[in-house]
Structure formats: structure tokens, C-alpha cells
Amino acid sequence: MTTHDSTSRDGRDVRRRKFLAAAGAVGAAGIAGCNGTGDEDGEDDGDGAGDAVGQIGSGRAGRDAPGGTSMSEMPALEGELTVYSGRGEFLVGELVGYIDDLYDDLDLTVRYGGSTDLVNQIANEGEGSPADVFYSVNAGSLGALADAGRTQALPDDVTEKVREEFRTEQWVGTSGRARTIPYNTDEYSESDLPDDIMAFPEEFDGDLGWAPSYGSAQAFITAMRILEGEEATREWLEAMVERGAATYPDEFRTCQEIADGEIDAAFTNHYYIQRVLDGNPEAPIATTFTEGDAGAVFNVAGAAVVDTASDADLASNFVRHLLSAEAQDYFARSTFEYPLIPEVEPIGDLPSIDELDVPDLDLSQLSNLEPTIDLMRDAGVQI
């Protein structure tokens, strides 16, 4: 990656202003340019969003400079650093490149891949792994790496930047995604939708859709299995099959079908609604949230320092940069995710994290997908 000649604080401040001004357009190009379903887990890093992204909700254009701690106020990054990134280059490459460009004395190598694959790669590489930082699309993969003893504790002043639900001593969330219920506003109002996820198959009278082969949907069902038990989850799945819920390959497509009037409601992550509205601000789609159940799970992308890191301080400070004002604003404006530091607001007409009724759930448990997939198949779900 290219670097600049100046590493002075003034130089870093100038680059910061330019980066903040360009963040929305940069992320838009990445999202619009990808038509796949994201990483290897079928996660949410890469669904197409139509044409170039414009202003939605509260909008990106004209946003004030974000709160929080600027990179210019953080320790400079110096030395060799290898990051294994389970987040796609098309989404986070510009941010990572910006961090690299900020420091002449940083020799940064980034290896992109699926989060699960990278966890397995670190395990297979053993003590010889070159990985210093693992950047994951979900908490489950972070938990899996930590459970294998392949991470080391982060400094408290890094982890304490985010709420305790979204961190452990071994890893910290960097951006978030909320499960939501998108619905067609031409046919239903928010008050027409149940606030209990378990009630939908039998109590909602409209046409439902979902994407059961998608990673986020399977994590959602995993949360249901943990919170409600296997039998109740089986009954929910069987009811979805019996009522003929429409099946789609991914959650962005699912939201498009709602906006097109093909179905009335579905279960997706929050930012797909934003991406549909981004392409058509008049689309008849809005979203609502269930309360304290699997339908209200809030999952995070995040980062950990690998146990083989040659310079743990450098690796921790790179993670710190992902929680900077610039990075958090980038996630809000470029990927429509929830920033995890309170000083930066999400894009769009969304409740704050504090306003969400999130269930009490260890997010690292969401990596245990095999029993969920077996249960879905047993219930007749085609995945």
C-alpha cells in the first residue's frame, strides 16, 4: 500500500478531514459493486445495493464531524503488522488503506478470507501463524478463536470503549447489526406486526419471506434455539414451512421483494432496508423490532489480537483505530452498520442501541451452527 511522506499530527488531521468527507462515497462504491452474498458464512458483507448509494434517513451528506477519539489522538502505528480479515476488502479495504497511508513506519499486510476459514487457518498454522490481528464479520468466529486459546487480552481502555455486551477481555466489537422485521408500508402499519418473534408464523396474516440458507438467518435461528429451546424452535420452523414462507437466497433480495409487494414482511438485518431505500427513497418499506427475543439479536463484527502477535501493543493499537471517530463514522456512512461508540450515530431512521430491547445472549454461542442446521433440515426447511 502507498504511504505519505508526513506523519505529523497536522498531516494526519488533514488526511482525516479528507477521509471523513469521502467516506460515504467510498463505501457506496464497494457495496454497489458487489452482487454476491458476502463472506464464506453467507454473512452480510457484500450484497449488491443497486446503483451508487445516496442519502437516506438522516443522511450522510452534511453530517457533522463525528464524536469520539480521532486517530490523530491515538498512538502512532509503527512496525510490521499482519491482519487476517474476515470482512470483505470491498467494504473495509478503503478504511484499512487509510490507516496504512496514515503511518509511514507501518508495514501492513492484510489477508482477506472468510471468518471461519481464517479461524481454521490460524489453528492450522499453530505457533507459526503470522497473524497479529483477527478481524471478524461476527462474534461467533471471535469467540471460537478465543475458546481455542488463540487470542490474548486486549487493554481495558480499548475494550471499554463499547458496551459490555459487545466485548470480552479477548475481543471487542467494532460495528453492529440488528435483527429487524421489514414490512411493506402499503399493506401494514407497525402496530399490525407482533412484537414477539415466536408469534409470527401463526399470528401474522400477511405473506412472510426469509433467507434460511443465509448466515445471518442461521445465526438468528441459533439464537432462538438457545433462548427458546430446541422444541419451541422446531415448532416455529415447522410453522414457517407449513405456511409456505417464501424463500430467497439472501436478505437484501428479501427486502427488495417486500418493496416490490411480493411479500409483506420478513426477518433480516437492519441495513438491508436502508440499502433498498437508498436505491428508491419512496419504496414502501420500513422496519420494526421485536422485544428481548431472538428476533432482536444484535451481532457485531469485531477484532482480537492473536496469541502469536509479534508486537501485542501494535496489534492492540490497530484494534483501537477501528474504534476511532473516523472508523466508526465510516461504518455508519459506508456500510450502514451501527457504530459501537456512543458518540457516533447510525445512518437512517433507526433507534439507538440503547433503545433496542436486545436479549441477554452470549454472542460467541452463535458460532454453534451445526445443531441449528440439523434442526432446520429436520423441520423441513430447504437450505
XYZ file of C-alpha atoms in Angstrom:
383
model
C 0.000 0.000 0.000
C 1.131 3.516 -0.627
C 2.154 5.860 2.145
C 2.523 9.586 2.596
C 5.681 11.469 3.440
C 4.412 13.254 6.525
C 3.490 11.569 9.795
C 2.980 14.805 11.685
C -0.204 15.323 13.610
C -1.123 18.184 11.263
C -0.747 15.851 8.300
C -2.862 13.240 9.981
C -5.565 15.813 10.705
C -5.672 16.920 7.049
C -5.999 13.333 5.863
C -8.686 12.755 8.495
C -10.814 15.600 7.132
C -10.457 14.341 3.572
C -11.303 10.809 4.660
C -14.441 11.856 6.541
C -15.613 13.864 3.549
C -15.175 10.893 1.212
C -16.267 8.036 3.473
C -19.842 7.763 2.254
C -18.975 7.705 -1.446
C -16.144 5.229 -0.880
C -18.337 2.724 0.895
C -21.108 3.147 -1.615
C -18.873 2.098 -4.467
C -17.868 -1.025 -2.592
C -21.432 -2.037 -1.788
C -22.802 -1.230 -5.220
C -20.007 -3.124 -6.936
C -20.698 -6.473 -5.297
C -23.568 -8.769 -6.144
C -22.606 -11.782 -4.049
C -23.794 -12.858 -0.651
C -20.784 -11.761 1.356
C -18.205 -13.876 3.071
C -17.925 -17.639 3.353
C -20.502 -17.833 6.107
C -23.168 -16.255 3.913
C -22.809 -13.208 6.112
C -23.742 -9.691 5.313
C -20.681 -8.015 3.971
C -21.489 -7.943 0.356
C -24.947 -7.831 -1.063
C -25.477 -5.597 -4.015
C -27.363 -2.413 -3.357
C -28.141 -1.282 -6.850
C -26.642 1.940 -8.094
C -24.370 4.338 -6.263
C -25.530 4.982 -2.734
C -27.247 8.247 -1.982
C -28.627 9.952 1.086
C -31.058 8.014 3.278
C -32.782 8.693 6.559
C -30.800 11.263 8.487
C -28.333 11.062 5.614
C -24.600 11.161 5.224
C -24.325 14.448 3.403
C -23.773 17.323 5.768
C -23.168 15.160 8.817
C -21.102 16.881 11.462
C -17.661 15.541 12.262
C -18.156 12.501 14.480
C -17.515 12.452 18.202
C -15.172 10.040 19.859
C -11.394 9.861 19.706
C -9.676 10.787 16.462
C -6.877 8.644 15.082
C -4.687 11.729 15.395
C -5.035 11.396 19.168
C -4.186 7.694 19.210
C -0.727 6.103 19.449
C 1.041 6.051 16.080
C 1.267 2.642 14.401
C 4.874 1.635 13.750
C 6.260 -1.748 12.757
C 5.179 -4.851 10.867
C 1.579 -5.961 11.268
C -0.403 -8.759 9.637
C -4.210 -8.644 9.774
C -6.388 -11.616 8.871
C -9.665 -10.033 7.782
C -12.925 -11.929 7.549
C -14.560 -8.711 6.373
C -14.516 -8.183 2.624
C -11.951 -5.888 1.035
C -14.714 -4.144 -0.938
C -16.214 -2.957 2.359
C -13.265 -2.298 4.649
C -10.356 -2.046 2.239
C -10.613 1.735 1.981
C -10.614 2.107 5.752
C -7.666 -0.230 6.188
C -5.844 1.542 3.361
C -6.466 4.882 5.021
C -4.943 3.643 8.275
C -1.944 2.285 6.378
C -1.461 5.543 4.498
C -1.544 7.478 7.736
C 1.718 5.982 9.026
C 4.970 5.834 7.066
C 6.524 3.480 9.600
C 3.691 0.951 9.434
C 4.289 -2.125 7.262
C 0.759 -3.526 6.991
C -0.204 -6.818 5.355
C -3.883 -7.781 5.087
C -5.073 -11.255 4.179
C -8.762 -11.399 3.280
C -10.896 -14.502 3.586
C -13.952 -15.935 5.256
C -14.066 -15.563 9.027
C -14.491 -19.306 9.652
C -11.746 -20.169 7.180
C -9.356 -17.743 8.835
C -10.038 -19.185 12.292
C -9.206 -22.611 10.892
C -6.120 -21.237 9.163
C -4.787 -19.725 12.389
C -5.417 -23.052 14.136
C -3.602 -24.979 11.414
C -0.671 -22.559 11.402
C -0.178 -23.092 15.116
C 2.585 -21.168 16.835
C 3.981 -20.226 13.440
C 0.957 -18.169 12.398
C 1.936 -14.759 11.031
C -1.412 -13.316 12.118
C -1.270 -10.427 14.575
C -4.914 -9.289 14.401
C -8.034 -11.248 13.504
C -10.842 -9.033 12.158
C -14.105 -10.974 12.018
C -17.521 -10.420 10.476
C -19.211 -11.897 13.552
C -18.810 -12.519 17.258
C -19.104 -16.267 16.819
C -15.787 -16.543 14.991
C -14.130 -14.288 17.545
C -15.456 -16.496 20.312
C -14.278 -19.631 18.525
C -10.738 -18.267 18.228
C -10.733 -17.175 21.869
C -12.115 -20.533 23.047
C -9.267 -22.236 21.215
C -6.801 -20.197 23.279
C -5.515 -18.345 20.228
C -6.120 -14.772 21.417
C -4.637 -12.551 24.088
C -6.318 -9.987 26.304
C -6.908 -6.506 24.940
C -6.168 -3.423 27.056
C -9.098 -2.255 29.165
C -9.007 1.206 27.608
C -9.703 -0.425 24.231
C -12.495 -2.790 25.227
C -14.215 -0.274 27.481
C -14.967 1.959 24.511
C -18.015 -0.238 23.794
C -20.834 -1.682 25.896
C -20.033 -4.819 27.864
C -22.489 -6.928 25.829
C -20.289 -6.416 22.778
C -16.873 -7.288 24.189
C -14.872 -9.686 26.310
C -11.338 -9.462 27.615
C -10.215 -11.248 24.451
C -12.099 -9.403 21.693
C -14.077 -6.237 21.068
C -16.923 -5.430 18.707
C -16.240 -2.700 16.150
C -19.646 -2.318 14.421
C -23.054 -3.905 14.784
C -26.113 -5.255 13.025
C -29.588 -5.541 14.479
C -32.160 -8.157 13.519
C -35.347 -6.495 12.352
C -38.761 -7.121 10.815
C -39.016 -5.237 7.497
C -42.557 -4.821 6.215
C -44.488 -3.312 3.320
C -45.959 0.018 4.401
C -48.644 -0.036 1.687
C -50.195 -3.070 3.348
C -49.352 -2.836 7.049
C -48.535 -0.368 9.797
C -46.055 -1.041 12.565
C -48.849 -1.713 15.058
C -50.083 -4.596 12.887
C -46.908 -6.613 13.452
C -46.317 -8.781 16.541
C -43.552 -7.686 18.910
C -42.812 -11.351 19.720
C -40.772 -13.247 17.104
C -42.352 -16.561 18.124
C -45.825 -15.268 17.220
C -45.160 -14.528 13.549
C -45.814 -17.883 11.848
C -49.323 -18.202 13.316
C -50.435 -14.652 14.170
C -49.233 -12.564 11.206
C -51.774 -12.814 8.396
C -49.596 -11.486 5.574
C -47.119 -13.226 3.298
C -43.784 -13.885 5.016
C -40.354 -14.353 3.483
C -36.897 -15.289 4.726
C -33.447 -16.452 3.611
C -32.822 -19.620 5.667
C -29.590 -20.570 3.896
C -28.053 -17.200 4.762
C -25.515 -16.962 7.576
C -27.321 -14.240 9.491
C -30.615 -16.131 9.314
C -28.955 -19.264 10.661
C -27.382 -17.251 13.487
C -30.853 -15.867 14.232
C -32.293 -19.391 14.430
C -29.331 -20.390 16.601
C -30.249 -17.582 18.990
C -33.826 -18.856 19.022
C -32.617 -22.372 19.804
C -30.531 -21.068 22.713
C -33.179 -18.702 24.096
C -36.374 -20.679 23.477
C -35.164 -24.255 23.401
C -34.954 -26.821 20.637
C -38.594 -27.955 20.728
C -40.083 -24.455 20.539
C -37.675 -23.613 17.713
C -38.637 -26.761 15.825
C -42.321 -25.819 16.110
C -41.560 -22.306 14.839
C -39.621 -23.670 11.866
C -42.322 -26.216 11.036
C -44.936 -23.464 11.166
C -42.868 -21.362 8.744
C -42.681 -24.309 6.342
C -46.371 -25.131 6.718
C -47.495 -21.594 5.942
C -45.330 -21.542 2.817
C -42.981 -18.709 3.708
C -41.195 -17.522 0.554
C -37.509 -18.440 0.450
C -34.826 -16.173 -1.005
C -31.051 -16.555 -1.406
C -30.120 -13.535 0.699
C -31.612 -10.844 2.881
C -31.103 -7.928 0.519
C -33.197 -9.750 -2.093
C -35.768 -10.480 0.608
C -36.137 -6.768 1.353
C -36.392 -5.957 -2.338
C -39.298 -8.401 -2.602
C -41.054 -6.566 0.233
C -40.576 -3.225 -1.517
C -41.887 -4.782 -4.750
C -45.032 -6.012 -2.994
C -44.284 -9.706 -3.487
C -44.315 -10.398 0.269
C -45.478 -8.382 3.249
C -42.806 -8.925 5.919
C -39.625 -10.871 6.640
C -36.704 -11.338 9.033
C -33.431 -9.600 8.092
C -30.573 -7.473 9.360
C -31.341 -3.778 9.652
C -29.162 -2.389 6.895
C -30.834 -4.190 4.022
C -33.875 -1.972 4.470
C -31.539 1.029 4.319
C -29.961 -0.225 1.111
C -33.331 -0.720 -0.571
C -34.411 2.784 0.432
C -31.081 4.035 -0.807
C -31.912 2.881 -4.321
C -35.516 4.079 -4.077
C -36.306 6.510 -1.230
C -40.029 6.152 -1.978
C -40.045 2.354 -1.670
C -42.912 1.175 0.589
C -40.682 -0.491 3.156
C -39.977 0.219 6.815
C -38.788 -1.869 9.726
C -39.820 -2.691 13.243
C -38.177 -4.555 16.110
C -39.277 -7.364 18.373
C -38.591 -7.224 22.099
C -35.937 -9.136 24.003
C -36.034 -12.276 21.862
C -34.140 -13.945 19.023
C -35.717 -11.524 16.572
C -33.929 -8.680 18.339
C -30.398 -10.123 18.416
C -27.646 -7.563 17.917
C -24.498 -9.155 16.495
C -21.153 -7.482 15.944
C -18.148 -7.516 13.703
C -15.020 -7.190 15.793
C -11.339 -7.797 16.284
C -8.913 -9.685 18.508
C -5.168 -9.833 18.987
C -3.856 -13.272 18.052
C -1.660 -15.072 20.556
C 1.178 -15.195 18.024
C 1.308 -11.393 17.617
C 4.934 -10.315 17.499
C 4.080 -6.879 18.894
C 0.949 -7.043 21.043
C 0.941 -3.285 21.669
C 0.967 -2.530 17.948
C -1.788 -5.070 17.331
C -3.919 -3.654 20.164
C -3.460 -0.132 18.858
C -4.605 -1.216 15.409
C -7.793 -2.552 17.028
C -8.043 0.765 18.868
C -8.045 2.527 15.489
C -11.138 0.544 14.453
C -12.924 2.286 17.341
C -11.745 5.749 16.347
C -14.122 8.539 15.362
C -13.111 8.159 11.726
C -13.586 4.384 11.587
C -16.917 4.452 13.404
C -18.243 7.168 11.103
C -17.025 5.122 8.142
C -19.064 2.121 9.280
C -22.150 4.295 9.691
C -21.850 6.080 6.358
C -20.350 3.374 4.186
C -21.836 0.074 5.364
C -24.974 1.318 7.171
C -23.927 -0.587 10.293
C -24.407 0.572 13.845
C -21.306 2.328 15.209
C -20.436 0.929 18.633
C -19.102 4.055 20.288
C -21.925 6.245 21.613
C -20.529 9.441 20.120
C -21.301 8.351 16.533
C -24.926 7.905 15.415
C -26.182 5.362 12.860
C -27.465 6.445 9.473
C -31.181 6.380 8.853
C -34.351 6.481 10.900
C -33.180 3.926 13.450
C -33.409 3.620 17.222
C -30.152 3.932 19.109
C -28.550 0.805 20.526
C -29.741 1.891 23.974
C -33.331 1.956 22.699
C -33.201 -1.595 21.350
C -34.553 -4.395 23.545
C -31.686 -6.816 22.958
C -31.862 -10.322 24.502
C -29.361 -11.436 27.133
C -27.222 -13.704 24.987
C -23.551 -14.619 24.749
C -22.875 -13.733 21.120
C -19.996 -16.198 20.890
C -22.576 -19.008 21.171
C -23.874 -18.078 17.735
C -20.927 -19.879 16.162
C -22.501 -23.249 17.050
C -24.429 -23.602 13.800
C -24.307 -27.367 13.228
C -27.185 -28.232 15.620
C -29.193 -25.381 14.104
C -28.732 -26.598 10.542
C -29.653 -30.147 11.582
C -32.776 -28.828 13.297
C -33.776 -26.728 10.286
C -33.438 -29.696 7.958
C -35.375 -31.947 10.325
C -38.171 -29.352 10.338
C -38.360 -29.444 6.542
C -36.558 -26.155 5.815
C -34.807 -26.178 2.446
C -31.241 -24.882 2.946
